[in-house]
Amino acid sequence: MSEESGPVADVGEAEVVRRRGPSIVWVIPVVALLIGATIWWQTNANRGPEVTILFEEGGGIEPGKTKVKYKGLEVGEVLEVGIRDIDTVEVKAELGPGAWPFMTSETKFWIEKPRVGAGGISGLDTLVSGAYIAVLPAVDPDGNP
């Protein structure tokens, strides 16, 4: 067996050029990071205060359903309800971004539900809508205490 060898082509040398700077592959993760940061910023910049409210009882309060109202207008929503200790129910609620100036340690919260007493009947609107948490800021929106 004999092998016949033909003419061998001249093989040239490859020139390796090393690029400087980042690869184009990094563009996609950087763009994804910027989009994620923008979404996170917009979500958190438009949030109002999250408040923890303590009540003696929490009848009718449901996370995600119970609203927080000021003068009949919805200003927030209950996020969580739990028992803090044997005598206390803890309610966490998120209020709208406009509520920041009015939230102080003097702000009053109470559960509004139908009541009948010597002074009359109150809270009849809750028969249809359910219980809600009413809020009375220590300072009203006009800046008056």
Short mmCIF file of N, CA and C in Angstrom, two decimals:
data_model
loop_
_atom_site.label_atom_id
_atom_site.label_comp_id
_atom_site.label_asym_id
_atom_site.label_seq_id
_atom_site.Cartn_x
_atom_site.Cartn_y
_atom_site.Cartn_z
N MET A 1 0.82 -1.16 0.00
CA MET A 1 0.00 0.00 0.00
C MET A 1 0.87 1.23 0.00
N SER A 2 0.65 1.90 -0.92
CA SER A 2 1.42 3.13 -1.00
C SER A 2 0.48 4.31 -1.07
N GLU A 3 0.90 5.31 -0.39
CA GLU A 3 0.08 6.53 -0.38
C GLU A 3 0.73 7.54 -1.29
N GLU A 4 -0.09 8.15 -2.02
CA GLU A 4 0.42 9.16 -2.91
C GLU A 4 0.16 10.51 -2.29
N SER A 5 1.15 11.25 -2.13
CA SER A 5 0.94 12.57 -1.55
C SER A 5 1.00 13.59 -2.65
N GLY A 6 0.02 14.45 -2.58
CA GLY A 6 -0.08 15.49 -3.58
C GLY A 6 0.60 16.74 -3.07
N PRO A 7 0.48 17.76 -3.84
CA PRO A 7 1.09 19.01 -3.41
C PRO A 7 0.40 19.55 -2.16
N VAL A 8 1.15 20.00 -1.22
CA VAL A 8 0.63 20.55 0.03
C VAL A 8 0.48 22.06 -0.15
N ALA A 9 -0.73 22.53 0.22
CA ALA A 9 -0.99 23.96 0.08
C ALA A 9 -0.27 24.71 1.18
N ASP A 10 0.14 25.89 0.85
CA ASP A 10 0.78 26.74 1.85
C ASP A 10 -0.26 27.16 2.87
N VAL A 11 -0.04 26.90 4.12
CA VAL A 11 -0.98 27.28 5.18
C VAL A 11 -0.47 28.57 5.80
N GLY A 12 -1.36 29.58 5.82
CA GLY A 12 -0.97 30.86 6.38
C GLY A 12 -1.13 30.88 7.90
N GLU A 13 -0.61 31.86 8.53
CA GLU A 13 -0.73 31.99 9.99
C GLU A 13 -1.90 32.91 10.32
N ALA A 14 -2.63 32.53 11.37
CA ALA A 14 -3.77 33.34 11.82
C ALA A 14 -3.26 34.48 12.68
N GLU A 15 -3.88 35.61 12.50
CA GLU A 15 -3.51 36.76 13.33
C GLU A 15 -4.59 36.95 14.39
N VAL A 16 -4.24 36.82 15.65
CA VAL A 16 -5.18 36.95 16.76
C VAL A 16 -5.13 38.38 17.26
N VAL A 17 -6.31 39.03 17.21
CA VAL A 17 -6.41 40.40 17.69
C VAL A 17 -7.28 40.40 18.93
N ARG A 18 -6.78 40.87 20.01
CA ARG A 18 -7.53 40.92 21.26
C ARG A 18 -8.23 42.28 21.36
N ARG A 19 -9.57 42.21 21.54
CA ARG A 19 -10.34 43.46 21.66
C ARG A 19 -10.19 44.03 23.05
N ARG A 20 -10.28 45.30 23.09
CA ARG A 20 -10.26 45.98 24.39
C ARG A 20 -11.67 46.47 24.69
N GLY A 21 -12.06 46.41 25.95
CA GLY A 21 -13.39 46.87 26.34
C GLY A 21 -14.34 45.69 26.52
N PRO A 22 -15.55 45.99 26.98
CA PRO A 22 -16.51 44.93 27.27
C PRO A 22 -17.07 44.30 25.99
N SER A 23 -17.48 43.06 26.14
CA SER A 23 -18.06 42.33 25.04
C SER A 23 -19.51 42.77 24.83
N ILE A 24 -20.00 42.62 23.61
CA ILE A 24 -21.39 42.98 23.29
C ILE A 24 -22.37 42.09 24.06
N VAL A 25 -21.92 40.94 24.50
CA VAL A 25 -22.77 40.01 25.25
C VAL A 25 -23.27 40.65 26.55
N TRP A 26 -22.54 41.57 27.11
CA TRP A 26 -22.91 42.20 28.38
C TRP A 26 -24.02 43.24 28.23
N VAL A 27 -24.37 43.60 27.02
CA VAL A 27 -25.41 44.61 26.80
C VAL A 27 -26.76 44.13 27.34
N ILE A 28 -27.12 42.88 27.07
CA ILE A 28 -28.43 42.35 27.49
C ILE A 28 -28.57 42.35 29.01
N PRO A 29 -27.63 41.80 29.78
CA PRO A 29 -27.80 41.85 31.25
C PRO A 29 -27.82 43.28 31.81
N VAL A 30 -27.04 44.17 31.23
CA VAL A 30 -27.02 45.55 31.71
C VAL A 30 -28.36 46.23 31.44
N VAL A 31 -28.93 46.02 30.26
CA VAL A 31 -30.25 46.59 29.94
C VAL A 31 -31.31 46.00 30.86
N ALA A 32 -31.27 44.67 31.10
CA ALA A 32 -32.24 44.03 32.00
C ALA A 32 -32.12 44.60 33.41
N LEU A 33 -30.91 44.83 33.87
CA LEU A 33 -30.69 45.42 35.20
C LEU A 33 -31.27 46.83 35.27
N LEU A 34 -31.06 47.62 34.25
CA LEU A 34 -31.60 48.99 34.23
C LEU A 34 -33.13 48.98 34.22
N ILE A 35 -33.74 48.08 33.45
CA ILE A 35 -35.20 47.98 33.42
C ILE A 35 -35.73 47.56 34.79
N GLY A 36 -35.09 46.57 35.41
CA GLY A 36 -35.51 46.12 36.74
C GLY A 36 -35.38 47.22 37.78
N ALA A 37 -34.30 47.98 37.74
CA ALA A 37 -34.10 49.08 38.69
C ALA A 37 -35.15 50.17 38.49
N THR A 38 -35.50 50.45 37.25
CA THR A 38 -36.53 51.46 36.97
C THR A 38 -37.89 51.02 37.50
N ILE A 39 -38.25 49.76 37.26
CA ILE A 39 -39.53 49.25 37.77
C ILE A 39 -39.56 49.28 39.29
N TRP A 40 -38.47 48.87 39.92
CA TRP A 40 -38.39 48.88 41.39
C TRP A 40 -38.55 50.32 41.91
N TRP A 41 -37.88 51.26 41.28
CA TRP A 41 -37.94 52.66 41.72
C TRP A 41 -39.36 53.22 41.59
N GLN A 42 -40.00 52.96 40.45
CA GLN A 42 -41.35 53.48 40.25
C GLN A 42 -42.34 52.86 41.23
N THR A 43 -42.18 51.60 41.54
CA THR A 43 -43.06 50.93 42.49
C THR A 43 -42.90 51.51 43.88
N ASN A 44 -41.67 51.69 44.32
CA ASN A 44 -41.43 52.16 45.69
C ASN A 44 -41.55 53.67 45.85
N ALA A 45 -41.34 54.43 44.80
CA ALA A 45 -41.45 55.89 44.91
C ALA A 45 -42.90 56.33 45.06
N ASN A 46 -43.84 55.51 44.58
CA ASN A 46 -45.26 55.87 44.62
C ASN A 46 -46.00 55.22 45.78
N ARG A 47 -45.28 54.75 46.76
CA ARG A 47 -45.93 54.11 47.90
C ARG A 47 -46.08 55.11 49.04
N GLY A 48 -47.14 54.90 49.78
CA GLY A 48 -47.38 55.73 50.96
C GLY A 48 -46.86 55.02 52.20
N PRO A 49 -47.14 55.58 53.35
CA PRO A 49 -46.64 54.98 54.59
C PRO A 49 -47.35 53.66 54.90
N GLU A 50 -46.60 52.75 55.47
CA GLU A 50 -47.17 51.51 56.00
C GLU A 50 -47.27 51.69 57.51
N VAL A 51 -48.49 51.57 58.03
CA VAL A 51 -48.71 51.82 59.45
C VAL A 51 -49.14 50.53 60.15
N THR A 52 -48.75 50.42 61.40
CA THR A 52 -49.20 49.32 62.25
C THR A 52 -50.17 49.90 63.26
N ILE A 53 -51.38 49.35 63.29
CA ILE A 53 -52.44 49.86 64.15
C ILE A 53 -52.81 48.76 65.13
N LEU A 54 -52.97 49.13 66.39
CA LEU A 54 -53.33 48.15 67.43
C LEU A 54 -54.76 48.39 67.88
N PHE A 55 -55.55 47.32 67.90
CA PHE A 55 -56.94 47.37 68.34
C PHE A 55 -57.16 46.32 69.43
N GLU A 56 -58.23 46.51 70.21
CA GLU A 56 -58.60 45.51 71.21
C GLU A 56 -59.28 44.32 70.55
N GLU A 57 -59.97 44.54 69.43
CA GLU A 57 -60.60 43.45 68.68
C GLU A 57 -60.55 43.79 67.20
N GLY A 58 -60.63 42.76 66.35
CA GLY A 58 -60.48 43.00 64.92
C GLY A 58 -61.61 42.42 64.09
N GLY A 59 -62.81 42.37 64.65
CA GLY A 59 -63.95 41.80 63.93
C GLY A 59 -64.23 42.51 62.62
N GLY A 60 -64.35 41.74 61.55
CA GLY A 60 -64.68 42.30 60.24
C GLY A 60 -63.50 42.79 59.43
N ILE A 61 -62.30 42.74 59.97
CA ILE A 61 -61.11 43.22 59.25
C ILE A 61 -60.50 42.05 58.48
N GLU A 62 -60.35 42.23 57.16
CA GLU A 62 -59.79 41.18 56.30
C GLU A 62 -58.67 41.77 55.44
N PRO A 63 -57.51 41.13 55.42
CA PRO A 63 -56.41 41.61 54.57
C PRO A 63 -56.82 41.62 53.10
N GLY A 64 -56.48 42.69 52.40
CA GLY A 64 -56.78 42.81 50.98
C GLY A 64 -58.20 43.26 50.68
N LYS A 65 -59.09 43.22 51.66
CA LYS A 65 -60.48 43.63 51.43
C LYS A 65 -60.85 44.88 52.21
N THR A 66 -60.43 44.96 53.46
CA THR A 66 -60.81 46.07 54.32
C THR A 66 -60.05 47.33 53.91
N LYS A 67 -60.78 48.42 53.76
CA LYS A 67 -60.20 49.69 53.33
C LYS A 67 -59.97 50.61 54.53
N VAL A 68 -59.07 51.56 54.34
CA VAL A 68 -58.86 52.64 55.31
C VAL A 68 -59.45 53.88 54.66
N LYS A 69 -60.33 54.59 55.39
CA LYS A 69 -61.02 55.74 54.81
C LYS A 69 -60.84 56.99 55.67
N TYR A 70 -60.79 58.12 54.98
CA TYR A 70 -60.77 59.42 55.62
C TYR A 70 -61.89 60.24 54.99
N LYS A 71 -62.83 60.69 55.80
CA LYS A 71 -63.99 61.46 55.33
C LYS A 71 -64.71 60.75 54.18
N GLY A 72 -64.85 59.44 54.30
CA GLY A 72 -65.58 58.66 53.31
C GLY A 72 -64.80 58.27 52.07
N LEU A 73 -63.57 58.76 51.94
CA LEU A 73 -62.76 58.44 50.77
C LEU A 73 -61.70 57.41 51.13
N GLU A 74 -61.48 56.47 50.23
CA GLU A 74 -60.48 55.43 50.46
C GLU A 74 -59.08 56.01 50.38
N VAL A 75 -58.29 55.82 51.44
CA VAL A 75 -56.92 56.32 51.47
C VAL A 75 -55.90 55.20 51.69
N GLY A 76 -56.38 53.97 51.84
CA GLY A 76 -55.46 52.87 52.06
C GLY A 76 -56.18 51.54 52.13
N GLU A 77 -55.38 50.49 52.39
CA GLU A 77 -55.92 49.14 52.44
C GLU A 77 -55.15 48.31 53.47
N VAL A 78 -55.86 47.40 54.11
CA VAL A 78 -55.26 46.52 55.11
C VAL A 78 -54.42 45.46 54.40
N LEU A 79 -53.18 45.28 54.86
CA LEU A 79 -52.27 44.29 54.29
C LEU A 79 -52.26 42.99 55.10
N GLU A 80 -52.21 43.13 56.44
CA GLU A 80 -52.09 41.96 57.32
C GLU A 80 -52.89 42.19 58.59
N VAL A 81 -53.39 41.09 59.15
CA VAL A 81 -54.06 41.13 60.45
C VAL A 81 -53.50 39.97 61.26
N GLY A 82 -53.16 40.24 62.50
CA GLY A 82 -52.63 39.19 63.36
C GLY A 82 -52.85 39.52 64.82
N ILE A 83 -52.55 38.55 65.66
CA ILE A 83 -52.69 38.74 67.10
C ILE A 83 -51.31 39.06 67.66
N ARG A 84 -51.20 40.19 68.34
CA ARG A 84 -49.92 40.58 68.92
C ARG A 84 -49.73 39.91 70.27
N ASP A 85 -50.73 40.02 71.11
CA ASP A 85 -50.72 39.34 72.41
C ASP A 85 -52.15 39.01 72.78
N ILE A 86 -52.38 38.57 73.98
CA ILE A 86 -53.71 38.09 74.36
C ILE A 86 -54.78 39.18 74.31
N ASP A 87 -54.40 40.44 74.41
CA ASP A 87 -55.37 41.54 74.43
C ASP A 87 -55.32 42.44 73.20
N THR A 88 -54.46 42.14 72.23
CA THR A 88 -54.22 43.10 71.15
C THR A 88 -54.24 42.45 69.77
N VAL A 89 -54.96 43.08 68.86
CA VAL A 89 -54.94 42.68 67.45
C VAL A 89 -54.08 43.70 66.71
N GLU A 90 -53.15 43.22 65.89
CA GLU A 90 -52.25 44.09 65.14
C GLU A 90 -52.68 44.10 63.67
N VAL A 91 -52.88 45.29 63.13
CA VAL A 91 -53.30 45.46 61.74
C VAL A 91 -52.23 46.29 61.03
N LYS A 92 -51.73 45.77 59.91
CA LYS A 92 -50.79 46.54 59.08
C LYS A 92 -51.55 47.00 57.85
N ALA A 93 -51.44 48.29 57.58
CA ALA A 93 -52.14 48.88 56.43
C ALA A 93 -51.19 49.77 55.66
N GLU A 94 -51.40 49.83 54.36
CA GLU A 94 -50.62 50.75 53.53
C GLU A 94 -51.55 51.88 53.09
N LEU A 95 -51.09 53.10 53.31
CA LEU A 95 -51.87 54.28 52.93
C LEU A 95 -51.31 54.85 51.63
N GLY A 96 -52.06 55.73 51.00
CA GLY A 96 -51.63 56.35 49.76
C GLY A 96 -50.46 57.30 49.98
N PRO A 97 -49.73 57.63 48.90
CA PRO A 97 -48.56 58.50 49.04
C PRO A 97 -48.88 59.88 49.58
N GLY A 98 -50.09 60.36 49.43
CA GLY A 98 -50.46 61.67 49.95
C GLY A 98 -50.65 61.70 51.45
N ALA A 99 -50.57 60.55 52.10
CA ALA A 99 -50.82 60.48 53.54
C ALA A 99 -49.58 60.77 54.39
N TRP A 100 -48.41 60.83 53.79
CA TRP A 100 -47.18 61.04 54.56
C TRP A 100 -47.26 62.22 55.53
N PRO A 101 -47.69 63.42 55.12
CA PRO A 101 -47.65 64.56 56.04
C PRO A 101 -48.59 64.43 57.23
N PHE A 102 -49.59 63.56 57.15
CA PHE A 102 -50.61 63.49 58.19
C PHE A 102 -50.42 62.33 59.16
N MET A 103 -49.44 61.48 58.92
CA MET A 103 -49.23 60.34 59.79
C MET A 103 -48.26 60.71 60.92
N THR A 104 -48.81 60.85 62.10
CA THR A 104 -48.01 61.12 63.29
C THR A 104 -48.45 60.15 64.37
N SER A 105 -47.80 60.20 65.50
CA SER A 105 -48.20 59.33 66.61
C SER A 105 -49.55 59.75 67.18
N GLU A 106 -50.01 60.94 66.82
CA GLU A 106 -51.30 61.45 67.31
C GLU A 106 -52.48 61.08 66.39
N THR A 107 -52.20 60.49 65.23
CA THR A 107 -53.27 60.11 64.30
C THR A 107 -54.13 59.03 64.94
N LYS A 108 -55.44 59.15 64.81
CA LYS A 108 -56.39 58.21 65.43
C LYS A 108 -56.98 57.28 64.37
N PHE A 109 -57.10 55.99 64.72
CA PHE A 109 -57.72 54.98 63.87
C PHE A 109 -58.78 54.25 64.68
N TRP A 110 -59.89 53.88 64.04
CA TRP A 110 -60.89 53.05 64.70
C TRP A 110 -61.62 52.23 63.64
N ILE A 111 -62.22 51.13 64.09
CA ILE A 111 -62.98 50.27 63.18
C ILE A 111 -64.40 50.79 63.12
N GLU A 112 -64.85 51.11 61.93
CA GLU A 112 -66.19 51.64 61.72
C GLU A 112 -67.11 50.50 61.31
N LYS A 113 -68.12 50.27 62.11
CA LYS A 113 -69.14 49.26 61.81
C LYS A 113 -70.45 49.73 62.40
N PRO A 114 -71.56 49.10 62.07
CA PRO A 114 -72.85 49.58 62.57
C PRO A 114 -72.91 49.57 64.09
N ARG A 115 -73.40 50.68 64.66
CA ARG A 115 -73.53 50.80 66.12
C ARG A 115 -74.87 51.44 66.45
N VAL A 116 -75.50 50.89 67.47
CA VAL A 116 -76.74 51.46 67.97
C VAL A 116 -76.50 51.79 69.44
N GLY A 117 -76.77 53.03 69.80
CA GLY A 117 -76.55 53.45 71.18
C GLY A 117 -77.50 54.56 71.56
N ALA A 118 -77.31 55.07 72.77
CA ALA A 118 -78.15 56.14 73.27
C ALA A 118 -78.03 57.39 72.41
N GLY A 119 -76.85 57.59 71.81
CA GLY A 119 -76.62 58.76 70.98
C GLY A 119 -77.20 58.62 69.58
N GLY A 120 -77.69 57.45 69.23
CA GLY A 120 -78.27 57.23 67.90
C GLY A 120 -77.61 56.06 67.19
N ILE A 121 -77.85 56.00 65.91
CA ILE A 121 -77.32 54.92 65.08
C ILE A 121 -76.19 55.49 64.23
N SER A 122 -75.09 54.75 64.13
CA SER A 122 -73.98 55.21 63.29
C SER A 122 -73.42 54.02 62.51
N GLY A 123 -72.70 54.33 61.47
CA GLY A 123 -72.03 53.30 60.68
C GLY A 123 -72.94 52.48 59.79
N LEU A 124 -74.09 53.02 59.42
CA LEU A 124 -75.02 52.25 58.60
C LEU A 124 -74.46 51.93 57.21
N ASP A 125 -73.55 52.76 56.71
CA ASP A 125 -72.97 52.48 55.39
C ASP A 125 -72.17 51.18 55.38
N THR A 126 -71.73 50.72 56.54
CA THR A 126 -70.96 49.48 56.60
C THR A 126 -71.83 48.24 56.43
N LEU A 127 -73.15 48.39 56.51
CA LEU A 127 -74.03 47.25 56.27
C LEU A 127 -73.87 46.73 54.85
N VAL A 128 -73.62 47.62 53.91
CA VAL A 128 -73.45 47.24 52.51
C VAL A 128 -71.99 46.96 52.19
N SER A 129 -71.10 47.86 52.60
CA SER A 129 -69.70 47.76 52.21
C SER A 129 -68.85 46.91 53.14
N GLY A 130 -69.30 46.65 54.34
CA GLY A 130 -68.49 45.94 55.32
C GLY A 130 -67.71 46.91 56.18
N ALA A 131 -67.13 46.38 57.24
CA ALA A 131 -66.36 47.22 58.16
C ALA A 131 -65.16 47.84 57.45
N TYR A 132 -64.78 49.02 57.90
CA TYR A 132 -63.57 49.66 57.40
C TYR A 132 -62.88 50.36 58.56
N ILE A 133 -61.64 50.75 58.32
CA ILE A 133 -60.89 51.49 59.34
C ILE A 133 -60.97 52.97 58.99
N ALA A 134 -61.49 53.75 59.92
CA ALA A 134 -61.56 55.20 59.73
C ALA A 134 -60.30 55.82 60.33
N VAL A 135 -59.88 56.93 59.75
CA VAL A 135 -58.68 57.61 60.23
C VAL A 135 -58.99 59.08 60.45
N LEU A 136 -58.44 59.62 61.51
CA LEU A 136 -58.53 61.04 61.81
C LEU A 136 -57.12 61.55 62.05
N PRO A 137 -56.54 62.25 61.06
CA PRO A 137 -55.17 62.75 61.22
C PRO A 137 -55.08 63.78 62.34
N ALA A 138 -53.92 63.87 62.94
CA ALA A 138 -53.69 64.88 63.97
C ALA A 138 -53.69 66.27 63.33
N VAL A 139 -53.35 66.34 62.04
CA VAL A 139 -53.35 67.58 61.29
C VAL A 139 -54.19 67.34 60.05
N ASP A 140 -55.16 68.22 59.77
CA ASP A 140 -55.99 68.02 58.58
C ASP A 140 -55.23 68.49 57.34
N PRO A 141 -55.73 68.17 56.14
CA PRO A 141 -55.01 68.53 54.91
C PRO A 141 -54.75 70.02 54.73
N ASP A 142 -55.51 70.88 55.43
CA ASP A 142 -55.27 72.32 55.34
C ASP A 142 -54.19 72.79 56.31
N GLY A 143 -53.65 71.87 57.09
CA GLY A 143 -52.60 72.21 58.05
C GLY A 143 -53.12 72.61 59.41
N ASN A 144 -54.42 72.46 59.64
CA ASN A 144 -55.00 72.82 60.94
C ASN A 144 -54.99 71.62 61.88
N PRO A 145 -54.61 71.83 63.13
CA PRO A 145 -54.61 70.70 64.08
C PRO A 145 -56.01 70.27 64.44
#
